[in-house]
PDB file of C-alpha atoms in Angstrom:
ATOM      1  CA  UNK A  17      96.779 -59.036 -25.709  1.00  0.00           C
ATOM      2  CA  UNK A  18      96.100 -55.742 -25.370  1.00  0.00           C
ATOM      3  CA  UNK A  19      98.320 -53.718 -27.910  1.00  0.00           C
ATOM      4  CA  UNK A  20      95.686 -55.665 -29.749  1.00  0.00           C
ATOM      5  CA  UNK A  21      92.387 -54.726 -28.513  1.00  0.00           C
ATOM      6  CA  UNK A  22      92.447 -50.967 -29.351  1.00  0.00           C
ATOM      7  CA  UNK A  23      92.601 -52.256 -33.370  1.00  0.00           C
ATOM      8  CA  UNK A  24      89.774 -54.708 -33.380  1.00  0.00           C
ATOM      9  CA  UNK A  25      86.933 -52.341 -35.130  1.00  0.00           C
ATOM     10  CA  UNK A  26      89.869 -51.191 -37.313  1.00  0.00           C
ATOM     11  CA  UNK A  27      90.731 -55.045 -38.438  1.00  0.00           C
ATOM     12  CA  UNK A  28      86.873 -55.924 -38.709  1.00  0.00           C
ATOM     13  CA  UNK A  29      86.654 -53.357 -41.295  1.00  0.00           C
ATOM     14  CA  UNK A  30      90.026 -53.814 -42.825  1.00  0.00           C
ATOM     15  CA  UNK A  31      89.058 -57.615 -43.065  1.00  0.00           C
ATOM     16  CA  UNK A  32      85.767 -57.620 -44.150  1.00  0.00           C
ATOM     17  CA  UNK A  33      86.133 -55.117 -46.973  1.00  0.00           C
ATOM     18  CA  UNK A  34      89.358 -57.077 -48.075  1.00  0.00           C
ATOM     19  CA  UNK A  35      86.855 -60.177 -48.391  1.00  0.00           C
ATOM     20  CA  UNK A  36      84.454 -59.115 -49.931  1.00  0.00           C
ATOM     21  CA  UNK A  37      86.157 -57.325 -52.446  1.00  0.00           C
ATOM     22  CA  UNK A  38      88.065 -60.379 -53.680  1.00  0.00           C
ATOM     23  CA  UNK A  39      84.807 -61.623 -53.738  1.00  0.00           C
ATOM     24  CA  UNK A  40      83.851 -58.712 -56.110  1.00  0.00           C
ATOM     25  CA  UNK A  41      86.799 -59.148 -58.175  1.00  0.00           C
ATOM     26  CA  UNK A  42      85.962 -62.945 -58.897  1.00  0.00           C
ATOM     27  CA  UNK A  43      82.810 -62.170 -59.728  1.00  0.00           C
ATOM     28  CA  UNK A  44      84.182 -59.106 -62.576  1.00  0.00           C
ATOM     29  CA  UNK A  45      86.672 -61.473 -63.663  1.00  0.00           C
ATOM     30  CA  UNK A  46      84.295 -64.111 -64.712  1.00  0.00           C
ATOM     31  CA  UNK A  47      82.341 -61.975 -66.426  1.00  0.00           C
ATOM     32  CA  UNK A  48      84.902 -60.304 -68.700  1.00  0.00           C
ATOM     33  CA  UNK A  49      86.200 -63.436 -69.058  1.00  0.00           C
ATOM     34  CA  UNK A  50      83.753 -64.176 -71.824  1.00  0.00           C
ATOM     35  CA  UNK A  51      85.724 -62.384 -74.245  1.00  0.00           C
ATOM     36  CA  UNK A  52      89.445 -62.889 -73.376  1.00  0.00           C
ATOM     37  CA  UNK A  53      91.730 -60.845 -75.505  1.00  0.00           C
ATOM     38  CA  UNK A  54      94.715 -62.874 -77.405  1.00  0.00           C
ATOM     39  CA  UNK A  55      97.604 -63.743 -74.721  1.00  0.00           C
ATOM     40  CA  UNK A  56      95.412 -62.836 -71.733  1.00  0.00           C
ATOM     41  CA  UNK A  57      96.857 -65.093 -69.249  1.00  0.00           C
ATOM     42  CA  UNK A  58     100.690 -63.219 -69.624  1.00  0.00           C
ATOM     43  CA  UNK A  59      99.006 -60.185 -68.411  1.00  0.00           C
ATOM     44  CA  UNK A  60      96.323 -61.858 -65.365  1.00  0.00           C
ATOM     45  CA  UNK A  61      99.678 -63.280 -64.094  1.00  0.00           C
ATOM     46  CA  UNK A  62     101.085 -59.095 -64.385  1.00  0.00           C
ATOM     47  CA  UNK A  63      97.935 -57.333 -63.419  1.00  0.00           C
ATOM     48  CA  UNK A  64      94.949 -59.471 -61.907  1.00  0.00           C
ATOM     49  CA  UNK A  65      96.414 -61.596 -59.963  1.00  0.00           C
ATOM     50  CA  UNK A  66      98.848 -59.245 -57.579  1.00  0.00           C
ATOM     51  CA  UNK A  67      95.501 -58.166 -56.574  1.00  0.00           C
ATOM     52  CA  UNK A  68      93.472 -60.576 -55.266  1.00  0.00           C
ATOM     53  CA  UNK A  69      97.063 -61.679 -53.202  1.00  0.00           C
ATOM     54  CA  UNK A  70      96.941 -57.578 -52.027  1.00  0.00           C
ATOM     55  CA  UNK A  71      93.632 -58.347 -50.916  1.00  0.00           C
ATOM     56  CA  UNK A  72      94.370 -61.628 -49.684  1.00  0.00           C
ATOM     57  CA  UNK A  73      97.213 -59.628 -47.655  1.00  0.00           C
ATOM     58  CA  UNK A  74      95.155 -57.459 -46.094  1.00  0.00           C
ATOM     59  CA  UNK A  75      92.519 -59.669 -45.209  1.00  0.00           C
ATOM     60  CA  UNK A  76      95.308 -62.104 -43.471  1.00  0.00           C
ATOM     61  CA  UNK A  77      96.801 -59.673 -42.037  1.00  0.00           C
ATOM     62  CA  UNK A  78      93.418 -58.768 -40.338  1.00  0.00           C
ATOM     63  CA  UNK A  79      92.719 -61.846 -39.357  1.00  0.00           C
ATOM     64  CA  UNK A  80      96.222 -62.625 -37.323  1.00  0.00           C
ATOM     65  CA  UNK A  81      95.554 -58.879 -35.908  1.00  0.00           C
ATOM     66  CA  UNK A  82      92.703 -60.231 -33.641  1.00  0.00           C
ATOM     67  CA  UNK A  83      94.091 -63.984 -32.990  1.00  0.00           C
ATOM     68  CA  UNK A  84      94.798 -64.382 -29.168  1.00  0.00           C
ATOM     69  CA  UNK A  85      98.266 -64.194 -29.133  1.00  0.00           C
ATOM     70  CA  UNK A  86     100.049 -64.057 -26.276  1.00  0.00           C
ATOM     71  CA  UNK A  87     102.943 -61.966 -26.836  1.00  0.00           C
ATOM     72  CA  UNK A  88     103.350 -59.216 -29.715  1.00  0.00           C
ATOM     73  CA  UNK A  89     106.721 -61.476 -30.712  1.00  0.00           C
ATOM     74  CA  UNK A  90     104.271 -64.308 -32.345  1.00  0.00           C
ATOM     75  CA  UNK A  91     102.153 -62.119 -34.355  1.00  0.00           C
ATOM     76  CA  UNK A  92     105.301 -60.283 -35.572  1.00  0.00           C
ATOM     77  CA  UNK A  93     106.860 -63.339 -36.936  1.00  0.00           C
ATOM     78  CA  UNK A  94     104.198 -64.166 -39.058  1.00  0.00           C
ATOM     79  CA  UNK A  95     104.084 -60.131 -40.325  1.00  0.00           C
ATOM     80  CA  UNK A  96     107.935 -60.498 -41.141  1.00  0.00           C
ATOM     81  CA  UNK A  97     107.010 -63.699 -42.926  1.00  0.00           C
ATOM     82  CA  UNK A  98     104.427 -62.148 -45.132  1.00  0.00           C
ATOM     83  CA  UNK A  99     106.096 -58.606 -45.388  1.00  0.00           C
ATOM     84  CA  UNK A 100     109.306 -60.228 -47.203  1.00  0.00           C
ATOM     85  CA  UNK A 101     107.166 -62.842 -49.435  1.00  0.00           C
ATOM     86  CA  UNK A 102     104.913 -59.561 -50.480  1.00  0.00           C
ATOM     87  CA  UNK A 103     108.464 -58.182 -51.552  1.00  0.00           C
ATOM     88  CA  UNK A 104     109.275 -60.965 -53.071  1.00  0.00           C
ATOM     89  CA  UNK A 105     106.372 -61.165 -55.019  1.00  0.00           C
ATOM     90  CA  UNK A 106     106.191 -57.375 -56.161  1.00  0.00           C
ATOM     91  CA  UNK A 107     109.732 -58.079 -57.606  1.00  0.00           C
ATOM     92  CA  UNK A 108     108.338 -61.395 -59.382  1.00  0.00           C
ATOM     93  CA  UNK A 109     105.533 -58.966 -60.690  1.00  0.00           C
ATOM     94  CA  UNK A 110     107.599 -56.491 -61.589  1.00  0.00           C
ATOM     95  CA  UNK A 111     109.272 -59.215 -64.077  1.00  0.00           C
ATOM     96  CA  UNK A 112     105.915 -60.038 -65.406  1.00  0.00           C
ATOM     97  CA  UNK A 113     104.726 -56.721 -66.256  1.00  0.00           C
ATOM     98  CA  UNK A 114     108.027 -56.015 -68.268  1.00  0.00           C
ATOM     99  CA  UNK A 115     107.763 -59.760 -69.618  1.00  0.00           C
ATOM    100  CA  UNK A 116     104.071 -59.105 -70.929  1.00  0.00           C
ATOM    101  CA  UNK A 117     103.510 -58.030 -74.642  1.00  0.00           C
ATOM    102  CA  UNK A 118      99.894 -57.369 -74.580  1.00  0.00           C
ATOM    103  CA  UNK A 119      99.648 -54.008 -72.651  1.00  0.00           C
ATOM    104  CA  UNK A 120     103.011 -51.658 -72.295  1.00  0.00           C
ATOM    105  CA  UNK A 121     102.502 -50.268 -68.542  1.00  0.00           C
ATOM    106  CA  UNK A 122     102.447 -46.584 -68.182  1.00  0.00           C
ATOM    107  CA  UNK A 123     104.119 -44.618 -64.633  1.00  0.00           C
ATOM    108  CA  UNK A 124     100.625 -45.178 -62.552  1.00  0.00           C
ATOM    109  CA  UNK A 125     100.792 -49.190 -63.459  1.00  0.00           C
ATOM    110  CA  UNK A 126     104.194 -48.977 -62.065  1.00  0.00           C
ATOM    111  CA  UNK A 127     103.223 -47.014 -58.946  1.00  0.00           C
ATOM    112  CA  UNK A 128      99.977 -49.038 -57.862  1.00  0.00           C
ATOM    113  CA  UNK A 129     101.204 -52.776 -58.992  1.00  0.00           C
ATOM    114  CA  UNK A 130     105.133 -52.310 -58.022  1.00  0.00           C
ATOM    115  CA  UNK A 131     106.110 -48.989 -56.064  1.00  0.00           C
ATOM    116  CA  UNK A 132     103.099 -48.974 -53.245  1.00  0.00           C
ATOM    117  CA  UNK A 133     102.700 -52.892 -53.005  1.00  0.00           C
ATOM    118  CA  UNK A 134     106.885 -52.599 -52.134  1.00  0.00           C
ATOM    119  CA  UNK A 135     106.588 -49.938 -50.181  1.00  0.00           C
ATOM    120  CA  UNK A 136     103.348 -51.917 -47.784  1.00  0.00           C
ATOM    121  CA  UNK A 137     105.226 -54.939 -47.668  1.00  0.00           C
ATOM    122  CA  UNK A 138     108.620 -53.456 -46.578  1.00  0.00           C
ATOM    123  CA  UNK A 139     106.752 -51.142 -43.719  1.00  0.00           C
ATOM    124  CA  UNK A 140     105.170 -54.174 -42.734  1.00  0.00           C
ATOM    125  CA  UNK A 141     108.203 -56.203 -42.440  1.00  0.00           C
ATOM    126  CA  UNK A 142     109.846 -53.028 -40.772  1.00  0.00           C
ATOM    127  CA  UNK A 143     107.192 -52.766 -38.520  1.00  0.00           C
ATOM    128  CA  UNK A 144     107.483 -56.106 -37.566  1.00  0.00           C
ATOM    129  CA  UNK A 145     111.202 -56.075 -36.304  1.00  0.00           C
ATOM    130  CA  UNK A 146     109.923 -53.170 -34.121  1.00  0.00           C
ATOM    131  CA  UNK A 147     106.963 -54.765 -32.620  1.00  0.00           C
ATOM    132  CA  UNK A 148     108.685 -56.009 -29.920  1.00  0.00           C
ATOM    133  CA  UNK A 149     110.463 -52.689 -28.420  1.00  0.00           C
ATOM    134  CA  UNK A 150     108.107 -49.879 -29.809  1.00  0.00           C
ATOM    135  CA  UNK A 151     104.963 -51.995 -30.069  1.00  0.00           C
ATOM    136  CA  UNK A 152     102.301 -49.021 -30.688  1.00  0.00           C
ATOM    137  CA  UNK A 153     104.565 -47.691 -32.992  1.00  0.00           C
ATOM    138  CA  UNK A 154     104.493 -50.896 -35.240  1.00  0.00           C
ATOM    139  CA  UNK A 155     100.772 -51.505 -34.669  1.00  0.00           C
ATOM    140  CA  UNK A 156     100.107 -48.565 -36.855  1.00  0.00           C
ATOM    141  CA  UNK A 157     102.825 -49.845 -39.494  1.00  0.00           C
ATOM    142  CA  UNK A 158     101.298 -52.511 -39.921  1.00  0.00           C
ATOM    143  CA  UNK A 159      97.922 -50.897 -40.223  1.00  0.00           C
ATOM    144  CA  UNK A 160      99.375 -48.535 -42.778  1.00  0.00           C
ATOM    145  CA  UNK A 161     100.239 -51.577 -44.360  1.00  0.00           C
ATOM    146  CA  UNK A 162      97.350 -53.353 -44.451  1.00  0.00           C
ATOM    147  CA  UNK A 163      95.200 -50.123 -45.657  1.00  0.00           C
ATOM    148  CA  UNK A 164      97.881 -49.426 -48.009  1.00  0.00           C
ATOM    149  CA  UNK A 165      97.637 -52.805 -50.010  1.00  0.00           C
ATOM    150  CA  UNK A 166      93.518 -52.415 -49.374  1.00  0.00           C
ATOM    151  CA  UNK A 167      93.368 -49.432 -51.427  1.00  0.00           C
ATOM    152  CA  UNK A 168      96.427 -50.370 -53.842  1.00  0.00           C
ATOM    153  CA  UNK A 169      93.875 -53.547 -54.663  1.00  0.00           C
ATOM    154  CA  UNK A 170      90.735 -51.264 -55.281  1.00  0.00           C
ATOM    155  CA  UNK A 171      92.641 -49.032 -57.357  1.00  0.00           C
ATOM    156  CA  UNK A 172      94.249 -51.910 -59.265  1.00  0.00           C
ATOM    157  CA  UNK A 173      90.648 -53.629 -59.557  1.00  0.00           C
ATOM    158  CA  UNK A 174      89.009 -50.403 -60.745  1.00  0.00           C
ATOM    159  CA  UNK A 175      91.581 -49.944 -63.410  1.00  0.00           C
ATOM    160  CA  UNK A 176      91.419 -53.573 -64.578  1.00  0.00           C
ATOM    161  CA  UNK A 177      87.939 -53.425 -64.958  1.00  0.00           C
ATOM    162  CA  UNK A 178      87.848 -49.754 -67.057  1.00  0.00           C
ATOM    163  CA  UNK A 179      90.187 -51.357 -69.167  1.00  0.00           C
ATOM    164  CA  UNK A 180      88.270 -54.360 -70.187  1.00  0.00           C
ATOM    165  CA  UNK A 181      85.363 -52.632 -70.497  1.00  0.00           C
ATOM    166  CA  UNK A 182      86.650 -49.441 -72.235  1.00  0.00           C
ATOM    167  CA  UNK A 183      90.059 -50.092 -73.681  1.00  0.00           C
ATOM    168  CA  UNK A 184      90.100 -53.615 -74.635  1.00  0.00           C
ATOM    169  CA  UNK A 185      86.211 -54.360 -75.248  1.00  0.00           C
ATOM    170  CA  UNK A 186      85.511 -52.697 -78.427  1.00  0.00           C
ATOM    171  CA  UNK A 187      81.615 -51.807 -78.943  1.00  0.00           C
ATOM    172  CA  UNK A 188      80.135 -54.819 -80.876  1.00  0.00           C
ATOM    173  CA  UNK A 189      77.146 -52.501 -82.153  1.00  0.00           C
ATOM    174  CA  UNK A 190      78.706 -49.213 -83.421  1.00  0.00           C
ATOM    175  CA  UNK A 191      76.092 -48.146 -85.838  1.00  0.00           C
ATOM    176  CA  UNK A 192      73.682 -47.738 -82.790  1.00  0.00           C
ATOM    177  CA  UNK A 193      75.222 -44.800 -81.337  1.00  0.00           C
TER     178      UNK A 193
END
């Protein structure tokens, strides 16, 4: 289609980085998973899992972007679909981080794991009702969208990963500073 074929470097990049950093985040995971704090799981469910599904997001999303559809109408069905389950799932994390006991979330928690992750899946579900009249116009919505959860998930995997390491992985060695 070609509404389509002026995106594909955009998707290959979009894609690829979305793989390989859920990938990366597997990899960090299992490693600071050798010293799990008390009631870990409660917050994984809260904080580590919404972004590998971000990622996940973004690298689907990607990947419909350069199927051979025929019509705009096909792709943006399957957009809708996974714009309204990402804002159903932001409001099922939203109940897990308040839920949670072992970490009380400050304002940016709330902005990168509820308020941006909202805000991608509702433009892409927007954009998707538009695709079929303004179809440019939704093309870049739903880019926005995917970039949006693609840097939402590196910010979210960042943070994760300072706080294991600084916060919540106290230095086993102190008297060697």
């Amino acid at each position: 289609m070609a509404e389509l074929a002026g995106w594909d470097s955009f998707y290959v990049i979009v894609g690829s980085a979305a793989g390989a950093l859920i990938g990366l985040q597997f990899v960090v995971m299992t490693l600071v998973a050798q010293r799990p704090p008390i009631r870990a799981a409660e917050a994984g469910a809260a904080f580590a899992t919404p972004t590998i599904v971000h990622f996940g997001s973004a690298l689907l999303l990607s990947a419909l972007s350069r199927a051979p559809w025929r019509s705009i109408t096909s792709a943006s069905d399957l957009w809708c679909l996974i714009g309204l389950s990402g804002v159903l799932y932001t409001v099922i994390v939203a109940r897990r981080m308040r839920s949670q006991t072992i970490y009380q979330p400050e304002f940016e928690d709330w902005l990168f794991h509820l308020l941006l992750p909202l805000g991608a899946y509702a433009t892409l579900a927007i954009s998707s009702l538009a695709a079929p009249l303004q179809t440019r116009e939704a093309l870049f919505g739903v880019g926005a969208a995917s970039l949006l959860l693609l840097f939402t998930g590196i910010h979210n995997a960042w943070d994760s990963v300072a706080y294991h390491v600084f916060a919540n992985n106290p230095d086993p060695n102190p008297k060697q500073r």
